[in-house]
């Protein structure tokens, strides 16, 4: 009886771990990977998605694991999986699920980047800033691969940017874009809800041929998330 209980308990425990791993990495394009980490938001385990790109000159990381305990395991996983080091990290806005790894990455000798606006916000909050800054619309070329950042306008925050991987037609929307399974806008304490719809339309106009879109939270990698975000914003307007 004790053996049966132990087996059952282990199966249940293993299942829970499988559903909520601390770090999950999946391949979404030949050299592009989506990684998901977890933290607690409003008492519930919540995911945070981001991406990294493998090039012949090293790995480019967009944002950082939301859980600080996963910073080192994340780098270790990249090294084990690709035999490459991270050479550059870009934060897409000032919140901890995006910019929380800047100090750690810098300490590891990784070049860290954020927009001037993001660094200004982080500095005001007395949080670690990126070593290097850029304007919202900038191109990076690492190992012959072009990466474009774009500031479509204020939305989730006043400093949120997106990242376009032209080679694969993949758009990383970050927290600026809500996943198709999102039922609301999430945290809007620093959002510009009035400007957000136009900002989404600016993004749609900028990149009309998106094959995959990675939202900052939630499931799905579909460009339909853009229209879903507009629907959520419209619903938010009519709420009393």
PDB file of C-alpha atoms in Angstrom, residues 53-215:
ATOM      1  CA  UNK A  53      18.908  34.084 -31.164  1.00  0.00           C
ATOM      2  CA  UNK A  54      21.911  31.844 -31.885  1.00  0.00           C
ATOM      3  CA  UNK A  55      24.461  33.281 -34.331  1.00  0.00           C
ATOM      4  CA  UNK A  56      27.974  32.271 -35.370  1.00  0.00           C
ATOM      5  CA  UNK A  57      29.286  35.125 -33.216  1.00  0.00           C
ATOM      6  CA  UNK A  58      27.357  34.243 -30.080  1.00  0.00           C
ATOM      7  CA  UNK A  59      23.864  34.356 -28.622  1.00  0.00           C
ATOM      8  CA  UNK A  60      21.606  37.411 -28.412  1.00  0.00           C
ATOM      9  CA  UNK A  61      19.128  37.337 -25.529  1.00  0.00           C
ATOM     10  CA  UNK A  62      15.985  39.425 -25.539  1.00  0.00           C
ATOM     11  CA  UNK A  63      14.845  40.246 -21.992  1.00  0.00           C
ATOM     12  CA  UNK A  64      15.660  37.846 -19.125  1.00  0.00           C
ATOM     13  CA  UNK A  65      14.175  35.066 -17.005  1.00  0.00           C
ATOM     14  CA  UNK A  66      11.520  36.466 -14.673  1.00  0.00           C
ATOM     15  CA  UNK A  67      12.782  34.284 -11.831  1.00  0.00           C
ATOM     16  CA  UNK A  68      16.260  35.455 -10.738  1.00  0.00           C
ATOM     17  CA  UNK A  69      17.115  31.928  -9.569  1.00  0.00           C
ATOM     18  CA  UNK A  70      17.031  30.942 -13.259  1.00  0.00           C
ATOM     19  CA  UNK A  71      19.592  33.481 -14.511  1.00  0.00           C
ATOM     20  CA  UNK A  72      22.544  31.112 -14.232  1.00  0.00           C
ATOM     21  CA  UNK A  73      20.644  27.943 -15.245  1.00  0.00           C
ATOM     22  CA  UNK A  74      19.490  29.878 -18.323  1.00  0.00           C
ATOM     23  CA  UNK A  75      23.065  30.674 -19.373  1.00  0.00           C
ATOM     24  CA  UNK A  76      24.118  27.119 -18.549  1.00  0.00           C
ATOM     25  CA  UNK A  77      21.311  25.738 -20.713  1.00  0.00           C
ATOM     26  CA  UNK A  78      22.378  27.890 -23.660  1.00  0.00           C
ATOM     27  CA  UNK A  79      25.992  26.808 -23.284  1.00  0.00           C
ATOM     28  CA  UNK A  80      25.053  23.124 -23.038  1.00  0.00           C
ATOM     29  CA  UNK A  81      22.562  23.270 -25.909  1.00  0.00           C
ATOM     30  CA  UNK A  82      24.522  25.385 -28.388  1.00  0.00           C
ATOM     31  CA  UNK A  83      28.107  25.518 -27.085  1.00  0.00           C
ATOM     32  CA  UNK A  84      27.822  29.288 -27.374  1.00  0.00           C
ATOM     33  CA  UNK A  85      28.089  32.197 -24.973  1.00  0.00           C
ATOM     34  CA  UNK A  86      25.607  35.036 -24.662  1.00  0.00           C
ATOM     35  CA  UNK A  87      27.251  38.155 -26.067  1.00  0.00           C
ATOM     36  CA  UNK A  88      24.416  40.679 -26.038  1.00  0.00           C
ATOM     37  CA  UNK A  89      21.199  41.235 -24.065  1.00  0.00           C
ATOM     38  CA  UNK A  90      18.401  43.671 -24.892  1.00  0.00           C
ATOM     39  CA  UNK A  91      15.674  44.681 -22.417  1.00  0.00           C
ATOM     40  CA  UNK A  92      12.368  45.653 -24.044  1.00  0.00           C
ATOM     41  CA  UNK A  93      11.062  47.736 -21.136  1.00  0.00           C
ATOM     42  CA  UNK A  94      11.750  48.547 -17.503  1.00  0.00           C
ATOM     43  CA  UNK A  95       9.708  45.899 -15.652  1.00  0.00           C
ATOM     44  CA  UNK A  96      11.481  43.111 -13.766  1.00  0.00           C
ATOM     45  CA  UNK A  97      10.314  40.393 -16.168  1.00  0.00           C
ATOM     46  CA  UNK A  98      12.243  42.220 -18.908  1.00  0.00           C
ATOM     47  CA  UNK A  99      15.046  44.282 -17.358  1.00  0.00           C
ATOM     48  CA  UNK A 100      15.546  42.263 -14.185  1.00  0.00           C
ATOM     49  CA  UNK A 101      18.617  40.478 -15.531  1.00  0.00           C
ATOM     50  CA  UNK A 102      20.652  43.533 -16.574  1.00  0.00           C
ATOM     51  CA  UNK A 103      22.964  43.558 -13.545  1.00  0.00           C
ATOM     52  CA  UNK A 104      23.512  39.796 -13.720  1.00  0.00           C
ATOM     53  CA  UNK A 105      24.281  39.838 -17.430  1.00  0.00           C
ATOM     54  CA  UNK A 106      26.668  42.769 -17.033  1.00  0.00           C
ATOM     55  CA  UNK A 107      28.513  40.931 -14.239  1.00  0.00           C
ATOM     56  CA  UNK A 108      28.971  38.010 -16.639  1.00  0.00           C
ATOM     57  CA  UNK A 109      30.632  40.241 -19.218  1.00  0.00           C
ATOM     58  CA  UNK A 110      27.582  40.377 -21.498  1.00  0.00           C
ATOM     59  CA  UNK A 111      26.895  43.679 -23.253  1.00  0.00           C
ATOM     60  CA  UNK A 112      23.532  45.002 -22.103  1.00  0.00           C
ATOM     61  CA  UNK A 113      21.286  47.338 -24.073  1.00  0.00           C
ATOM     62  CA  UNK A 114      18.045  49.223 -23.459  1.00  0.00           C
ATOM     63  CA  UNK A 115      16.409  52.295 -24.912  1.00  0.00           C
ATOM     64  CA  UNK A 116      17.283  55.679 -23.485  1.00  0.00           C
ATOM     65  CA  UNK A 117      13.736  55.881 -22.156  1.00  0.00           C
ATOM     66  CA  UNK A 118      14.009  52.513 -20.367  1.00  0.00           C
ATOM     67  CA  UNK A 119      17.331  53.424 -18.787  1.00  0.00           C
ATOM     68  CA  UNK A 120      15.865  56.730 -17.619  1.00  0.00           C
ATOM     69  CA  UNK A 121      12.974  54.926 -15.923  1.00  0.00           C
ATOM     70  CA  UNK A 122      15.262  52.347 -14.323  1.00  0.00           C
ATOM     71  CA  UNK A 123      17.590  55.070 -13.054  1.00  0.00           C
ATOM     72  CA  UNK A 124      14.688  56.954 -11.505  1.00  0.00           C
ATOM     73  CA  UNK A 125      13.619  53.743  -9.747  1.00  0.00           C
ATOM     74  CA  UNK A 126      17.222  53.218  -8.590  1.00  0.00           C
ATOM     75  CA  UNK A 127      17.380  49.888 -10.416  1.00  0.00           C
ATOM     76  CA  UNK A 128      20.307  48.541 -12.485  1.00  0.00           C
ATOM     77  CA  UNK A 129      20.508  50.081 -15.937  1.00  0.00           C
ATOM     78  CA  UNK A 130      21.879  48.811 -19.241  1.00  0.00           C
ATOM     79  CA  UNK A 131      25.478  49.629 -20.199  1.00  0.00           C
ATOM     80  CA  UNK A 132      24.480  50.926 -23.617  1.00  0.00           C
ATOM     81  CA  UNK A 133      21.420  52.795 -24.853  1.00  0.00           C
ATOM     82  CA  UNK A 134      19.763  53.257 -28.232  1.00  0.00           C
ATOM     83  CA  UNK A 135      16.750  54.938 -29.758  1.00  0.00           C
ATOM     84  CA  UNK A 136      13.597  52.868 -30.023  1.00  0.00           C
ATOM     85  CA  UNK A 137      14.055  52.119 -33.736  1.00  0.00           C
ATOM     86  CA  UNK A 138      17.463  50.505 -34.120  1.00  0.00           C
ATOM     87  CA  UNK A 139      19.106  47.658 -36.033  1.00  0.00           C
ATOM     88  CA  UNK A 140      21.625  45.244 -34.555  1.00  0.00           C
ATOM     89  CA  UNK A 141      23.734  42.932 -36.674  1.00  0.00           C
ATOM     90  CA  UNK A 142      25.280  40.004 -34.860  1.00  0.00           C
ATOM     91  CA  UNK A 143      26.997  37.192 -36.726  1.00  0.00           C
ATOM     92  CA  UNK A 144      25.480  38.388 -40.004  1.00  0.00           C
ATOM     93  CA  UNK A 145      21.910  38.289 -38.636  1.00  0.00           C
ATOM     94  CA  UNK A 146      19.861  41.476 -38.560  1.00  0.00           C
ATOM     95  CA  UNK A 147      17.648  42.304 -35.573  1.00  0.00           C
ATOM     96  CA  UNK A 148      15.340  45.334 -35.566  1.00  0.00           C
ATOM     97  CA  UNK A 149      13.876  47.040 -32.533  1.00  0.00           C
ATOM     98  CA  UNK A 150      10.784  49.205 -32.972  1.00  0.00           C
ATOM     99  CA  UNK A 151       8.927  51.613 -30.724  1.00  0.00           C
ATOM    100  CA  UNK A 152       5.360  51.602 -32.029  1.00  0.00           C
ATOM    101  CA  UNK A 153       4.137  53.979 -29.342  1.00  0.00           C
ATOM    102  CA  UNK A 154       3.091  53.816 -25.716  1.00  0.00           C
ATOM    103  CA  UNK A 155       0.963  50.889 -24.586  1.00  0.00           C
ATOM    104  CA  UNK A 156       1.688  48.473 -21.756  1.00  0.00           C
ATOM    105  CA  UNK A 157       4.314  51.007 -20.669  1.00  0.00           C
ATOM    106  CA  UNK A 158       5.670  54.263 -22.075  1.00  0.00           C
ATOM    107  CA  UNK A 159       8.923  52.534 -23.071  1.00  0.00           C
ATOM    108  CA  UNK A 160       7.793  49.171 -24.531  1.00  0.00           C
ATOM    109  CA  UNK A 161       9.570  48.118 -27.727  1.00  0.00           C
ATOM    110  CA  UNK A 162       9.231  45.101 -30.012  1.00  0.00           C
ATOM    111  CA  UNK A 163      11.916  43.072 -31.786  1.00  0.00           C
ATOM    112  CA  UNK A 164      11.725  41.890 -35.408  1.00  0.00           C
ATOM    113  CA  UNK A 165      13.699  38.960 -36.776  1.00  0.00           C
ATOM    114  CA  UNK A 166      13.522  39.614 -40.514  1.00  0.00           C
ATOM    115  CA  UNK A 167      15.191  36.360 -41.542  1.00  0.00           C
ATOM    116  CA  UNK A 168      12.444  34.284 -39.941  1.00  0.00           C
ATOM    117  CA  UNK A 169       9.564  36.797 -40.084  1.00  0.00           C
ATOM    118  CA  UNK A 170       9.182  36.451 -36.323  1.00  0.00           C
ATOM    119  CA  UNK A 171       7.974  39.362 -34.215  1.00  0.00           C
ATOM    120  CA  UNK A 172       8.663  39.450 -30.500  1.00  0.00           C
ATOM    121  CA  UNK A 173       5.856  41.569 -29.071  1.00  0.00           C
ATOM    122  CA  UNK A 174       6.778  41.273 -25.415  1.00  0.00           C
ATOM    123  CA  UNK A 175       4.253  42.663 -22.950  1.00  0.00           C
ATOM    124  CA  UNK A 176       3.078  45.184 -25.548  1.00  0.00           C
ATOM    125  CA  UNK A 177       1.061  42.368 -27.184  1.00  0.00           C
ATOM    126  CA  UNK A 178      -1.418  40.183 -25.301  1.00  0.00           C
ATOM    127  CA  UNK A 179      -1.616  36.470 -26.119  1.00  0.00           C
ATOM    128  CA  UNK A 180      -4.751  35.080 -27.740  1.00  0.00           C
ATOM    129  CA  UNK A 181      -5.617  33.275 -24.506  1.00  0.00           C
ATOM    130  CA  UNK A 182      -5.446  36.472 -22.423  1.00  0.00           C
ATOM    131  CA  UNK A 183      -8.788  37.502 -20.969  1.00  0.00           C
ATOM    132  CA  UNK A 184      -7.747  41.021 -19.976  1.00  0.00           C
ATOM    133  CA  UNK A 185      -4.917  43.523 -20.318  1.00  0.00           C
ATOM    134  CA  UNK A 186      -3.105  42.333 -17.217  1.00  0.00           C
ATOM    135  CA  UNK A 187      -1.153  44.932 -15.274  1.00  0.00           C
ATOM    136  CA  UNK A 188      -2.018  48.421 -16.516  1.00  0.00           C
ATOM    137  CA  UNK A 189      -0.624  50.502 -13.656  1.00  0.00           C
ATOM    138  CA  UNK A 190       1.842  52.166 -16.038  1.00  0.00           C
ATOM    139  CA  UNK A 191      -0.090  51.691 -19.266  1.00  0.00           C
ATOM    140  CA  UNK A 192      -1.314  54.278 -21.730  1.00  0.00           C
ATOM    141  CA  UNK A 193      -4.580  52.540 -22.599  1.00  0.00           C
ATOM    142  CA  UNK A 194      -5.756  55.478 -24.717  1.00  0.00           C
ATOM    143  CA  UNK A 195      -2.677  55.412 -26.957  1.00  0.00           C
ATOM    144  CA  UNK A 196      -2.237  51.621 -26.999  1.00  0.00           C
ATOM    145  CA  UNK A 197      -4.714  50.826 -29.848  1.00  0.00           C
ATOM    146  CA  UNK A 198      -3.008  53.231 -32.252  1.00  0.00           C
ATOM    147  CA  UNK A 199       0.380  51.874 -31.210  1.00  0.00           C
ATOM    148  CA  UNK A 200      -0.767  48.334 -32.092  1.00  0.00           C
ATOM    149  CA  UNK A 201      -1.955  49.567 -35.481  1.00  0.00           C
ATOM    150  CA  UNK A 202       1.436  51.213 -36.017  1.00  0.00           C
ATOM    151  CA  UNK A 203       3.057  47.836 -35.360  1.00  0.00           C
ATOM    152  CA  UNK A 204       0.714  46.061 -37.775  1.00  0.00           C
ATOM    153  CA  UNK A 205       1.552  48.602 -40.468  1.00  0.00           C
ATOM    154  CA  UNK A 206       5.294  48.290 -39.823  1.00  0.00           C
ATOM    155  CA  UNK A 207       5.326  44.491 -40.073  1.00  0.00           C
ATOM    156  CA  UNK A 208       2.437  43.231 -42.258  1.00  0.00           C
ATOM    157  CA  UNK A 209       3.977  39.824 -42.999  1.00  0.00           C
ATOM    158  CA  UNK A 210       4.478  38.309 -39.548  1.00  0.00           C
ATOM    159  CA  UNK A 211       4.590  34.495 -39.487  1.00  0.00           C
ATOM    160  CA  UNK A 212       5.053  34.016 -35.753  1.00  0.00           C
ATOM    161  CA  UNK A 213       4.420  36.453 -32.917  1.00  0.00           C
ATOM    162  CA  UNK A 214       5.709  35.862 -29.397  1.00  0.00           C
ATOM    163  CA  UNK A 215       3.730  37.623 -26.654  1.00  0.00           C
TER     164      UNK A 215
END
